[in-house]
Short mmCIF file of C-alpha atoms and ligand atoms in Angstrom, two decimals:
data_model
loop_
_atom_site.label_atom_id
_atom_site.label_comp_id
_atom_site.label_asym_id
_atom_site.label_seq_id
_atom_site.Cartn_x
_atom_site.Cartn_y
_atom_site.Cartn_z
CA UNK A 19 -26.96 -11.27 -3.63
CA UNK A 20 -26.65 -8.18 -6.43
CA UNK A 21 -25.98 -9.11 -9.82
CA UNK A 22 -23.40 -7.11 -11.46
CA UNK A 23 -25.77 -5.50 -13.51
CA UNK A 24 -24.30 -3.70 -16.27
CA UNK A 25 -20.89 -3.13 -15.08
CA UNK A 26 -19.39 -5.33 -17.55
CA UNK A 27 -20.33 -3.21 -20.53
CA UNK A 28 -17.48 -0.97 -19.23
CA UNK A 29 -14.78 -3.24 -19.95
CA UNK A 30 -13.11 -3.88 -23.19
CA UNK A 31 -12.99 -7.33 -25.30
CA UNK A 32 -9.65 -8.47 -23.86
CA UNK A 33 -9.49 -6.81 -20.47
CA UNK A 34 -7.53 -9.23 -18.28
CA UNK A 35 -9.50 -10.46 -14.62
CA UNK A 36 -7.56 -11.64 -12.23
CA UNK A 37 -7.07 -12.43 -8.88
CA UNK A 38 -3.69 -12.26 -6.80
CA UNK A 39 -1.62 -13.82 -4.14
CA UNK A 40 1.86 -13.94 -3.09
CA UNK A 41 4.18 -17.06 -1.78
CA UNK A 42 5.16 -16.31 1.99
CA UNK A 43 1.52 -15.73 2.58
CA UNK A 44 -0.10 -19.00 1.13
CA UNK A 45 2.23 -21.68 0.56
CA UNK A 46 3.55 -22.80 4.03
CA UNK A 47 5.95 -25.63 3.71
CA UNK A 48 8.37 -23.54 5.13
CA UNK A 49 10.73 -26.45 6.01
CA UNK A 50 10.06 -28.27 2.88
CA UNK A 51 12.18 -29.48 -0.20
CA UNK A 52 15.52 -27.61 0.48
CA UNK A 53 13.60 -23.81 1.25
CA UNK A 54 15.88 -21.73 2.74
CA UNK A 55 14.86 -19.34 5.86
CA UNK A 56 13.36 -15.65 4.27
CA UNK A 57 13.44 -12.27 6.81
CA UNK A 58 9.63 -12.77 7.21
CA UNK A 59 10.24 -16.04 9.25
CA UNK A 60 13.10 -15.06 11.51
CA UNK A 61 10.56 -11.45 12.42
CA UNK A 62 7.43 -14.01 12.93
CA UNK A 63 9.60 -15.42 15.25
CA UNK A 64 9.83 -12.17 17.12
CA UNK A 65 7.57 -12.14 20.12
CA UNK A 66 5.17 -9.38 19.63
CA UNK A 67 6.04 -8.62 15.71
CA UNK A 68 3.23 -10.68 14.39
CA UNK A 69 -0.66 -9.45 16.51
CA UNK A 70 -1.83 -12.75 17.01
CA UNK A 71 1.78 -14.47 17.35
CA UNK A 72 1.68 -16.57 14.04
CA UNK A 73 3.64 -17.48 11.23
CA UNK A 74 3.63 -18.24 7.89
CA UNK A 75 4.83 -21.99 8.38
CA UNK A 76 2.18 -24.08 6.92
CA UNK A 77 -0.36 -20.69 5.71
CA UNK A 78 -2.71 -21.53 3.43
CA UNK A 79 -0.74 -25.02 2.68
CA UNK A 80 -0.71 -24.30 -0.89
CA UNK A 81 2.29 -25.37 -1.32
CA UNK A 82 0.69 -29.03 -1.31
CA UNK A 83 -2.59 -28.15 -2.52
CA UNK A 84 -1.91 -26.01 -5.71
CA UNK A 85 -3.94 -28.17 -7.75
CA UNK A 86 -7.18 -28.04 -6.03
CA UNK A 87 -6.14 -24.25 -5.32
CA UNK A 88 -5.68 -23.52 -9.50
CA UNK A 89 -8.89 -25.69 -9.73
CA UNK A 90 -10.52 -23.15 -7.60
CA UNK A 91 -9.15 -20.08 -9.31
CA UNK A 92 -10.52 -21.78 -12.38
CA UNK A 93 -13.66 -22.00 -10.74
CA UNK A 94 -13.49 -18.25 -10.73
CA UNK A 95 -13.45 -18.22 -14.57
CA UNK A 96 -10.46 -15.40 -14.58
CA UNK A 97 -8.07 -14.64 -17.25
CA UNK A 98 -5.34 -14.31 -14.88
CA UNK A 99 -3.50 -15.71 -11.60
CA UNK A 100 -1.04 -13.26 -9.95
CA UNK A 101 1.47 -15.09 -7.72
CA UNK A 102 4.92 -14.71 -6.50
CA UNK A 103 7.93 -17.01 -6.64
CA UNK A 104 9.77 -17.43 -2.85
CA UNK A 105 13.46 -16.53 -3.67
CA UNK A 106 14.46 -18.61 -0.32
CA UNK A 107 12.52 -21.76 -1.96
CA UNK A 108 14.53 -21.35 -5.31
CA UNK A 109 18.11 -19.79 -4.08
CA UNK A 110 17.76 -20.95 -0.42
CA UNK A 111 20.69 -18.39 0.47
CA UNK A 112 19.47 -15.83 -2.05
CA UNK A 113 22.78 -16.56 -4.64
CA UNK A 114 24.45 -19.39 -5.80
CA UNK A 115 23.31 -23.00 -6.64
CA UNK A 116 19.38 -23.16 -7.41
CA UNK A 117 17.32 -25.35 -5.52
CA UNK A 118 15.62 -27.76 -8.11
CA UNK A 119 12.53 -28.80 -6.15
CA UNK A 120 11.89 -25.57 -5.47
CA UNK A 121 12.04 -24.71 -9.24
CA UNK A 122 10.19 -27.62 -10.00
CA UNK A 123 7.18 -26.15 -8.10
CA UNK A 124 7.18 -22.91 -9.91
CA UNK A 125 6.85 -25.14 -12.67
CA UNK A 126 4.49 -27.28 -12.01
CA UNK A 127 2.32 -24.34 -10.95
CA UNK A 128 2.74 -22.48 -14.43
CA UNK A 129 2.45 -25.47 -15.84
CA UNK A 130 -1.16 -26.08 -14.18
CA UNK A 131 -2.50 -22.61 -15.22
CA UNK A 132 -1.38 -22.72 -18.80
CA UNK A 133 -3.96 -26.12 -18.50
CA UNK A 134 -6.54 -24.51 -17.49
CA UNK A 135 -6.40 -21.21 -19.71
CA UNK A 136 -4.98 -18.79 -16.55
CA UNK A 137 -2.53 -16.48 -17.41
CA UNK A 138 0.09 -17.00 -14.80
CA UNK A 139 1.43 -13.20 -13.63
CA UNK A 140 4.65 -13.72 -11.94
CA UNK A 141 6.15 -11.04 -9.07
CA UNK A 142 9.66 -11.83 -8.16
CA UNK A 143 10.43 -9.97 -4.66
CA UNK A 144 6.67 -10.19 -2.83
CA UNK A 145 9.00 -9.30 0.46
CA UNK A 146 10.29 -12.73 0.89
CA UNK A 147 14.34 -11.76 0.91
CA UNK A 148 16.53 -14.59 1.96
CA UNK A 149 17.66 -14.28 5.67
CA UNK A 150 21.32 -15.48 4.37
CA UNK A 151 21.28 -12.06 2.08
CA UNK A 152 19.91 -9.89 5.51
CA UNK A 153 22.92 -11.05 7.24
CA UNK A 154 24.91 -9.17 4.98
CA UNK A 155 23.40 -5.81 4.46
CA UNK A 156 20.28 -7.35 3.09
CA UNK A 157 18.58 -4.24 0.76
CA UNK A 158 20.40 -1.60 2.33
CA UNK A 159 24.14 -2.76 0.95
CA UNK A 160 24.36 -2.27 -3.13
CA UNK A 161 25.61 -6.10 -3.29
CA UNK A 162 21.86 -7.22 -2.77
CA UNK A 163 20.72 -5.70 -6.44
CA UNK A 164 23.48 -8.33 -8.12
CA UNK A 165 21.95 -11.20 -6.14
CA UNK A 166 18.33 -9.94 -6.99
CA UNK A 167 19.47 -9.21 -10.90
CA UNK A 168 21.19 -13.03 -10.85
CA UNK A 169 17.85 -14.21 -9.43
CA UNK A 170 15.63 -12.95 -11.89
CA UNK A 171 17.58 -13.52 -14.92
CA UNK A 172 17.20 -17.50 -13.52
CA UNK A 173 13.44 -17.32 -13.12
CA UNK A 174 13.26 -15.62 -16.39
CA UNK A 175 15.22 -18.35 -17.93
CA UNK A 176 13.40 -21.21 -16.29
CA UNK A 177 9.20 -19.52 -16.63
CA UNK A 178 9.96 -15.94 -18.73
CA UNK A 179 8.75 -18.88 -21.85
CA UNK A 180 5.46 -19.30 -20.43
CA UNK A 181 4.41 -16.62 -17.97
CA UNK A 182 2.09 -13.53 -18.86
CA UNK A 183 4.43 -10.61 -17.14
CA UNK A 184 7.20 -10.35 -14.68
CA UNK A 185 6.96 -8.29 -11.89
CA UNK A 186 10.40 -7.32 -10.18
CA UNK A 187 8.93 -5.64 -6.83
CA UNK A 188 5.90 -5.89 -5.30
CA UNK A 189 5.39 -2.43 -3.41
CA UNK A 190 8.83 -0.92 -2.92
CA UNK A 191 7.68 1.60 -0.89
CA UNK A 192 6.08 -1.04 2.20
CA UNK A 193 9.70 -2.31 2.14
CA UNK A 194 11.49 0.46 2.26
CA UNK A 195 9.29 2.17 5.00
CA UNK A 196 7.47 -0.22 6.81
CA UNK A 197 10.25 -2.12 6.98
CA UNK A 198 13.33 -0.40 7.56
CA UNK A 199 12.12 3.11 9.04
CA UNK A 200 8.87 2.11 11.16
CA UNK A 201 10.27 -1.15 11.76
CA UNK A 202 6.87 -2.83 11.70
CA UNK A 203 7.37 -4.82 8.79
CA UNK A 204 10.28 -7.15 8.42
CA UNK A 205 13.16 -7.05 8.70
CA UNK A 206 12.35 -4.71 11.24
CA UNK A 207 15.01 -1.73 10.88
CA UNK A 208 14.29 1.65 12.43
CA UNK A 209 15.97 4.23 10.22
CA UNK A 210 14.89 6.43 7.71
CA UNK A 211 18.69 6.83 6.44
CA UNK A 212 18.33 3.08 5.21
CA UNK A 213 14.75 3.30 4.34
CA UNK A 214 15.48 6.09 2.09
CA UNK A 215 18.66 3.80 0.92
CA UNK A 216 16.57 0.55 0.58
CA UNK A 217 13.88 2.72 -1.87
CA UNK A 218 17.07 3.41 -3.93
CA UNK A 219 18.46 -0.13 -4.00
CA UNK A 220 15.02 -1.54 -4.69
CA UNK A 221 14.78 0.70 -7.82
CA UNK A 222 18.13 0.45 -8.99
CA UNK A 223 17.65 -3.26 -9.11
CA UNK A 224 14.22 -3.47 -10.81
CA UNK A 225 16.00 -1.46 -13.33
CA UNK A 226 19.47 -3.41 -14.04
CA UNK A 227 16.95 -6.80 -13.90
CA UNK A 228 14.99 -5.17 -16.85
CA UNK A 229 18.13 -4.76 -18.56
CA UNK A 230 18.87 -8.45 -17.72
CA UNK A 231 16.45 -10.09 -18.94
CA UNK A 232 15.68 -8.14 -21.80
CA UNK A 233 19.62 -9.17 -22.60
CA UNK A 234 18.78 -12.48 -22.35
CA UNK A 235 16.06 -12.34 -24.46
CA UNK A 236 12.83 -12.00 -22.22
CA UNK A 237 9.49 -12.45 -23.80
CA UNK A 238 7.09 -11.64 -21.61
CA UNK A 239 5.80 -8.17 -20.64
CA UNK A 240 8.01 -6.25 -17.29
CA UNK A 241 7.26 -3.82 -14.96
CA UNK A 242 6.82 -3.14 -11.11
CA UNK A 243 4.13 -2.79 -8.93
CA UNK A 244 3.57 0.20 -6.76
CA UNK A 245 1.14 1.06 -3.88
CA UNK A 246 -0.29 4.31 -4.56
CA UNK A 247 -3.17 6.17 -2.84
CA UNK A 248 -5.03 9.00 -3.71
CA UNK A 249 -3.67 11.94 -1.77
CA UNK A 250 -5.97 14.60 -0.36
CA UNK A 251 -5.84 17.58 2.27
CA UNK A 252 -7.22 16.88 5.46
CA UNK A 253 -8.51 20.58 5.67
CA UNK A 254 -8.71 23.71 3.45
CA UNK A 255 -4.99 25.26 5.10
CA UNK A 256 -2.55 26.26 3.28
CA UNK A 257 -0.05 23.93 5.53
CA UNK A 258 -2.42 20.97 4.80
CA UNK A 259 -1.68 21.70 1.24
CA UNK A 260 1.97 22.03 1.34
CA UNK A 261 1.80 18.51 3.23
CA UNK A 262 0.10 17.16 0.68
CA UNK A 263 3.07 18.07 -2.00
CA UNK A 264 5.47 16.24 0.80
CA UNK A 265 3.40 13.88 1.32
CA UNK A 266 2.68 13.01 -2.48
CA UNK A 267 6.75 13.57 -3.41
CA UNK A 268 8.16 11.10 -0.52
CA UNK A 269 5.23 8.62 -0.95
CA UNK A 270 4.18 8.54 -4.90
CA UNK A 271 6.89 10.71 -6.92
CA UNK A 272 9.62 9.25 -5.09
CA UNK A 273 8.81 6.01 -7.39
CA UNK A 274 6.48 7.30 -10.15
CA UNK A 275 9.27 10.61 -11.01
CA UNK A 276 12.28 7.98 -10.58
CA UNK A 277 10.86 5.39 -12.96
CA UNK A 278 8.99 7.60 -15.69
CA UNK A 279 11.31 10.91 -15.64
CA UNK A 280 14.83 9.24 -13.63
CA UNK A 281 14.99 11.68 -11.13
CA UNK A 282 13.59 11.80 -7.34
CA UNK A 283 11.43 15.17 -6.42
CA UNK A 284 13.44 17.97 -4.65
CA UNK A 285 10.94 18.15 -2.52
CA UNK A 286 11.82 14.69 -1.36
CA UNK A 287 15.60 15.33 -1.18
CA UNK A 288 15.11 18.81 0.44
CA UNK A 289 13.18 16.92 3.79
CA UNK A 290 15.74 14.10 3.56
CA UNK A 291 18.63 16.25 3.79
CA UNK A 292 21.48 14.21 5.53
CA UNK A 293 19.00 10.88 5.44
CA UNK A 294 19.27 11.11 1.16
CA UNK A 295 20.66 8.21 -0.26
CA UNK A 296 23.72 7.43 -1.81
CA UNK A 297 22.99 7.29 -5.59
CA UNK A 298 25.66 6.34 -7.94
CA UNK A 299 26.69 7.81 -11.55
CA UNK A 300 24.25 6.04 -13.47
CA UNK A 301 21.77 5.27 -11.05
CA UNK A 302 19.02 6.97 -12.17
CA UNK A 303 19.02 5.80 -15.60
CA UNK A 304 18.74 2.43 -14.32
CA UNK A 305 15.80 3.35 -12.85
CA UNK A 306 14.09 4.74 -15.78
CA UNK A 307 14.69 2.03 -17.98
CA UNK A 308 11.39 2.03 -19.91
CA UNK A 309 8.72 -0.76 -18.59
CA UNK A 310 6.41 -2.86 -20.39
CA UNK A 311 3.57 -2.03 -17.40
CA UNK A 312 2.83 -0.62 -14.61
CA UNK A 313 1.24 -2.46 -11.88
CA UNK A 314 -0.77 -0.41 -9.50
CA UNK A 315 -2.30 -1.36 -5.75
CA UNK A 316 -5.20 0.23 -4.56
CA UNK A 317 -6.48 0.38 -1.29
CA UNK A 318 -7.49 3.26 0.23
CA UNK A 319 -6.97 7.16 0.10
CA UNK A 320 -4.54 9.42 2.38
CA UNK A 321 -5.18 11.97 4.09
CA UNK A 322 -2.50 14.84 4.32
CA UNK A 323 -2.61 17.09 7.64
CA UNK A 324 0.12 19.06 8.70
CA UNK A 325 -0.30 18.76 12.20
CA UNK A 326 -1.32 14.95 11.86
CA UNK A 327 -4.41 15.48 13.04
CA UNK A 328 -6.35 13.61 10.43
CA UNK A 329 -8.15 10.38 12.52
CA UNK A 330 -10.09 7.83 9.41
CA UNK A 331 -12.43 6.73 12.57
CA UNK A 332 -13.81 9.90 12.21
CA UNK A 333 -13.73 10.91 8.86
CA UNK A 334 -17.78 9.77 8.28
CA UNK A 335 -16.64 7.46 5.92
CA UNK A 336 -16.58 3.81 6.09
CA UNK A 337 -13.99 1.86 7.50
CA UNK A 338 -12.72 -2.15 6.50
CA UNK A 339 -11.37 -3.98 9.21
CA UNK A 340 -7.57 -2.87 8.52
CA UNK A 341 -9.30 0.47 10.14
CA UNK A 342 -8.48 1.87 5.85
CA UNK A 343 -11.23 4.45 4.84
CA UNK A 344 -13.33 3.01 1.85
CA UNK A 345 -12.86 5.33 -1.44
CA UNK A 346 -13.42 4.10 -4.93
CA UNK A 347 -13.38 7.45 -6.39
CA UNK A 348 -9.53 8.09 -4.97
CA UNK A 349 -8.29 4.93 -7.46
CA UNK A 350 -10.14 6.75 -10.67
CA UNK A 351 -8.02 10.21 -8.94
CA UNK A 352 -4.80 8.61 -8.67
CA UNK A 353 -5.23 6.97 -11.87
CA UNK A 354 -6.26 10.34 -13.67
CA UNK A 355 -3.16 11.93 -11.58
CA UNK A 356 -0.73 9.59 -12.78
CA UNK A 357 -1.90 9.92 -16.76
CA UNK A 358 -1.55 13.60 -16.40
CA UNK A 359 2.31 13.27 -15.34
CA UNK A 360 3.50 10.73 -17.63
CA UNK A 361 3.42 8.79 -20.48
CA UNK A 362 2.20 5.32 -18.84
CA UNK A 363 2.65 2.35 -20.80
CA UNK A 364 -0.18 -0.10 -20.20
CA UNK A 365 -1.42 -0.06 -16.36
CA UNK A 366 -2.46 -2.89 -14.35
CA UNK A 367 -4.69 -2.59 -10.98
CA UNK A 368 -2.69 -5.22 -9.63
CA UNK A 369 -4.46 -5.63 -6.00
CA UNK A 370 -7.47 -4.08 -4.76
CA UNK A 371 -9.92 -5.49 -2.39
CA UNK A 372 -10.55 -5.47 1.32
CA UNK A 373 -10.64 -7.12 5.04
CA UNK A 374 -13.83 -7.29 6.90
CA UNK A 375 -14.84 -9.22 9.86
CA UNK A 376 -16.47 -12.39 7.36
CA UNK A 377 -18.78 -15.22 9.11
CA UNK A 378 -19.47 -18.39 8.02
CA UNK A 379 -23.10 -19.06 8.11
CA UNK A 380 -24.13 -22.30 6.83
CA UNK A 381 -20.66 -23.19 4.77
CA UNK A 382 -21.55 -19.39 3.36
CA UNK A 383 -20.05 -16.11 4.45
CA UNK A 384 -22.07 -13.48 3.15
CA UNK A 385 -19.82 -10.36 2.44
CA UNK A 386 -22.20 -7.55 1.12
CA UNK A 387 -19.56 -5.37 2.20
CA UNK A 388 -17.03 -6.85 0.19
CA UNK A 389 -19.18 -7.38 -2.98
CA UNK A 390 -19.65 -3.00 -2.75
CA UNK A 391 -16.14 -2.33 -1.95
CA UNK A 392 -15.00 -4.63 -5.48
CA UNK A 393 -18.09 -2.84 -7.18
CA UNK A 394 -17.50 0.27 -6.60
CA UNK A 395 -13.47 0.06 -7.19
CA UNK A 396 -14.18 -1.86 -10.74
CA UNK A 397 -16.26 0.85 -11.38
CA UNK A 398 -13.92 3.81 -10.43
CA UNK A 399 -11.46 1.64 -12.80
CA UNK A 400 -13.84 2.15 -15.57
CA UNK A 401 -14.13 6.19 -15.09
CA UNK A 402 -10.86 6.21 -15.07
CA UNK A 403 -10.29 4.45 -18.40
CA UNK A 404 -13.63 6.24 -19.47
CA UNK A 405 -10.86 9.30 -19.38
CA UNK A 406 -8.20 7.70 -20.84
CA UNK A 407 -6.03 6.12 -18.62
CA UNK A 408 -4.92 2.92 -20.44
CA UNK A 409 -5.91 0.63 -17.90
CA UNK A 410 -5.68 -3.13 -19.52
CA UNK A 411 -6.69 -5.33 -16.69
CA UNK A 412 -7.69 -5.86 -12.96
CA UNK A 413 -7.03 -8.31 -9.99
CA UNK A 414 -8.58 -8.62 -6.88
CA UNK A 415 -6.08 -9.14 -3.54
CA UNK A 416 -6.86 -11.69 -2.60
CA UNK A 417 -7.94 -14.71 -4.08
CA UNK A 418 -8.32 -16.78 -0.91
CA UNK A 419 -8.02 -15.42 3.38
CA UNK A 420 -3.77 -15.53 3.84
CA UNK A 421 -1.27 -14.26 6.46
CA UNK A 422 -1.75 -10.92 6.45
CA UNK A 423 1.67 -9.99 7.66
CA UNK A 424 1.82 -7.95 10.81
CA UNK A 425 -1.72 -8.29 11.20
CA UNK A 426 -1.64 -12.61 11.33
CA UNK A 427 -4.13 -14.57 10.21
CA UNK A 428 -7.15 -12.18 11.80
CA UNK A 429 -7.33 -10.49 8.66
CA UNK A 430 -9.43 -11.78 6.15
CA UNK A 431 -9.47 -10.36 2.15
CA UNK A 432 -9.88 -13.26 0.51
CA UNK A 433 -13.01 -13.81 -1.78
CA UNK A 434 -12.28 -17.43 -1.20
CA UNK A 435 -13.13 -18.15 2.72
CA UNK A 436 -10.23 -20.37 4.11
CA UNK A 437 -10.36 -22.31 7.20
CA UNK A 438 -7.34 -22.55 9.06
CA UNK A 439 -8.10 -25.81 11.04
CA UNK A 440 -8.93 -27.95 7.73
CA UNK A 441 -7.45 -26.09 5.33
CA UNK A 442 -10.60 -25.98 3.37
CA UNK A 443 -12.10 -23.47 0.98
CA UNK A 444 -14.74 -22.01 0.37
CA UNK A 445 -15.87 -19.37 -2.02
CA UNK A 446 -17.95 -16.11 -0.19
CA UNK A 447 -20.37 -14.47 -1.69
CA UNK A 448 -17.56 -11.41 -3.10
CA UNK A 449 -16.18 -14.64 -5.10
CA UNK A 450 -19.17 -15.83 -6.65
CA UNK A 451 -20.15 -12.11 -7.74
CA UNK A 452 -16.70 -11.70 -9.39
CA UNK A 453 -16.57 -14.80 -10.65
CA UNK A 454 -20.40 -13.66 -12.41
CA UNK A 455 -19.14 -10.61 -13.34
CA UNK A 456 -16.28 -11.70 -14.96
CA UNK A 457 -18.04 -14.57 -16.84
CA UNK A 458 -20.27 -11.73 -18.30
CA UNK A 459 -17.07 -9.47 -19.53
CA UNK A 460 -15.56 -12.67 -21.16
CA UNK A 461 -18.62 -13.67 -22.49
CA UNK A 462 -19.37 -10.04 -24.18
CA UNK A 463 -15.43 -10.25 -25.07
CA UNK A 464 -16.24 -13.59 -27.51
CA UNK A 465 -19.10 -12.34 -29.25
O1 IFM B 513 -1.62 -8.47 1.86
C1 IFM B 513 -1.06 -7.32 1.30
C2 IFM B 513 -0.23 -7.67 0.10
O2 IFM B 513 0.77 -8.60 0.40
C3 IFM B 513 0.45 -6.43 -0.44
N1 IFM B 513 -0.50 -5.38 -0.64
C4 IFM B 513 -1.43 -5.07 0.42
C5 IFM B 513 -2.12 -6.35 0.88
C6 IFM B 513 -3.13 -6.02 1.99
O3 IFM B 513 -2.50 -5.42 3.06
#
C-alpha cells in the first residue's frame, strides 16, 4: 500500500479531516419512530427512477448502528464527521409539531461524537424534502423557504449548542437541475422554468435561515455547500469559449455571484429569458447575507463544447465508475478561480472522493485507484492553499459505500467497504491510508 509520504507537511496545525455522509443515504429505518415519507422515497418507488430498482429503506442501517458506525469513524482518527439531519424524521410533514424520537437521534448522534473528540458538521437539506411539503409546491412555491427557515431555527435550537457548523443546502444546484429540469433526480420535474425558480427559492431560504438563527443566537459557524467543477473548453473555438462563460454563469456564478456579490450573471438571465425566475424586492439581499464558510464539492472537471460534442470516454483521461473524468488539478483551478472573484470567508472541501468497481479479496478490497484519486485531490487542495485560497479543512465523500441515488446501491465511494447482506463494515485500503495520513497531520499539529 503507499504511505502518504510527505503530504502531510502541507497542511496546517489545525486543519480539520473529515469524512462525510448524508441521512437518506445511510440511515434506513424509513418506517421507524414517527419518520415521515421524504420525495426521495415516493421517486424510489418509481419503476425505472432508481438503475438497480432500490431504495433507501433500510441503507446502510445506521440508523440502528450509529454507535459502532461513530466507533468506526473514530477508528479513522478524523477531526470531523459531516452528516445530515432527515427533515421527514424530525418534522414528519416538513412544519408543525416536531417528532421527538426523531430529535432524540440527532442527539444521541452529536452526543456520541462530542465522546469521542469528532466534530459533528451538520447539513440541514441533504435532498431529503418532506413529501407532505411536495404536495404543495414543494421548492418551487415561496411557502417552502418559511417551512425550511422554521426547520432550521428548531435544529439550531435543539444541536446549534454543540455542533461544529451548519450547513443549510447541500448542492443547490443538483436540486434545482437534476431534479426539477432533467427530472432524473427527485422529485422528478421536467422544467427549466421551475428549476431556475427552485435555484432561487433554495437561495432565498439559506439566506432568511442565516438571518434566523443568527437572531436566535446561533453559535456555531454557517454556510452552504456548493458543487463546483472546474470549467474548461473542449477545443480552442471561439464558440467553445463563449460556452464556457454560459456554462460557468448558469452552473457556478448563478450561486457563487448570488451569494458573494447578490446578484445572478446577465449572462444567466439573458439565456433564461422567459424561464427567469420570479425574484422578489429584497431577494437578493437575502441571498448575500454574509456566511461564516463556504463548503465546496469536488468531483470532477467540465468540459464546455458548443456543439456538445465533448465525450469523457474519450478524453485520454481516466474515468471512475460514475463514467466522471479524474482531475485533481481542476479543484486547485476552481479554487484559485473562486479566490480571484471574491472575498471567501473560510472554505471547506466538503466532499471529494470517488466510485470504482471495489472487490473484496480476503475481507480486503484493495482500492489503489481510490488511494490516487484522494492523493492527488489532497494534494491539489494544498496548491491551492499554497496560493492563498483559505482553505481550513477537508472531507472525503464518503465515509462508508451508501445509496448512491439514481445510481442504487452499484455505486461504491465509500472508504469504508459495506456489505449489503450483513450490514457489515469494513475499512478498504483508501480508509486505512487516510486514516494514516491524517494521524500524521494531527500528530505534526500537537507538536
Ligand atoms: O453521493 C453524492 C452526495 O450525496 C452529494 N454529492 C455527490 C455525491 C456523489 O455523487
Amino acid at each position: 500500500m503507499p504511505s502518504p509520504n510527505d503530504l502531510h507537511l502541507r497542511f496546517p496545525p489545525g486543519f480539520r479531516w473529515g469524512v462525510a455522509t448524508s441521512a437518506f443515504q445511510i440511515e434506513g429505518a424509513a418506517f421507524e419512530d414517527g419518520r415521515g415519507e421524504s420525495i426521495w422515497d415516493r421517486f424510489c418507488h418509481q419503476p425505472g427512477a432508481i438503475a438497480d430498482g432500490s431504495h433507501g429503506d433500510v441503507a446502510c442501517d445506521h440508523y440502528h448502528r450509529w454507535e459502532s458506525d461513530l466507533d468506526l469513524i473514530a477508528s479513522l482518527g478524523v477531526t470531523s464527521y459531516r452528516f445530515s439531519v432527515s427533515w421527514p424524521r424530525v418534522l414528519p410533514t416538513g412544519s408543525g409539531a416536531w417528532n421527538p424520537k426523531g430529535m432524540a437521534f440527532y442527539e444521541r448522534l452529536v452526543d456520541g461524537l462530542l465522546a469521542r473528540g469528532i466534530e459533528p458538521c451538520l447539513t440541514l437539506n441533504h435532498w431529503d424534502l418532506p413529501q407532505a411539503l411536495q404536495e404543495r409546491g414543494g421548492w418551487a412555491a415561496r411557502d417552502t423557504m418559511h417551512r425550511f427557515v422554521d426547520y432550521a431555527r428548531g435544529v439550531q435550537r435543539h444541536l446549534g449548542d454543540r455542533v461544529r457548523m451548519i450547513t443549510t443546502h447541500n448542492e443547490p444546484w443538483v436540486i434545482a437541475i437534476l431534479g426539477h429540469e432533467f427530472g432524473t433526480f427527485a422529485p422528478g420535474i421536467k422544467s427549466r422554468k421551475t428549476a431556475y425558480q427552485v435555484a432561487h427559492h433554495l437561495l432565498v431560504s439559506h439566506g432568511l435561515a442565516l438571518e434566523a438563527m443568527r437572531a436566535d443566537g446561533a453559535k456555531a459557524p454557517l454556510g452552504i455547500v456548493l458543487n463546483l467543477a472546474h470549467t474548461e473548453p473542449a477545443t480552442s473555438s471561439a464558440a467553445d469559449a463563449a460556452r464556457v462563460e454560459l456554462d460557468e454563469a448558469m452552473g457556478r456564478r448563478w450561486y457563487t455571484d448570488a451569494l458573494f456579490k447578490g446578484r445572478y450573471p446577465q449572462l444567466a438571465l439573458d439565456e433564461l429569458g422567459a424561464d427567469a425566475p420570479r425574484v422578489e424586492a429584497g431577494d437578493m439581499a437575502h441571498i448575500a447575507t454574509p456566511m461564516d464558510y463556504l463548503g465546496i464539492n469536488y468531483y470532477s472537471r467540465h468540459v464546455a463544447s458548443a456543439d456538445n460534442s465533448f465525450d469523457a470516454k474519450k478524453s485520454g483521461l481516466p474515468l471512475t465508475a460514475m463514467g466522471w473524468e479524474i482531475y485533481p488539478r481542476g479543484l486547485t483551478g476552481v479554487l484559485t478561480t473562486l479566490h480571484h472573484e471574491y472575498e471567501l470567508p473560510p472554505v471547506y472541501i466538503t466532499e471529494n472522493g470517488a466510485a470504482f468497481d471495489d472487490h473484496m479479496d480476503g475481507g480486503k478490497v484493495h482500492d489503489a485507484d481510490r488511494i490516487d484519486y484522494l492523493r492527488g485531490h489532497i494534494g491539489a487542495v494544498a496548491d491551492a492553499m499554497e496560493r492563498g485560497v483559505p482553505v481550513a479543512g477537508y472531507m472525503v465523500w464518503s465515509l462508508m459505500d451508501n445509496f448512491e441515488w439514481a445510481s442504487g446501491y452499484a455505486k461504491r465511494f465509500g472508504i469504508v467497504h459495506v456489505d449489503y447482506a450483513t450490514q457489515q463494515r469494513a475499512p478498504k485500503d483508501s480508509g486505512l491510508w487516510y486514516r494514516d495520513l491524517v494521524r500524521a497531520c494531527r500528530e505534526r499539529s500537537s507538536t
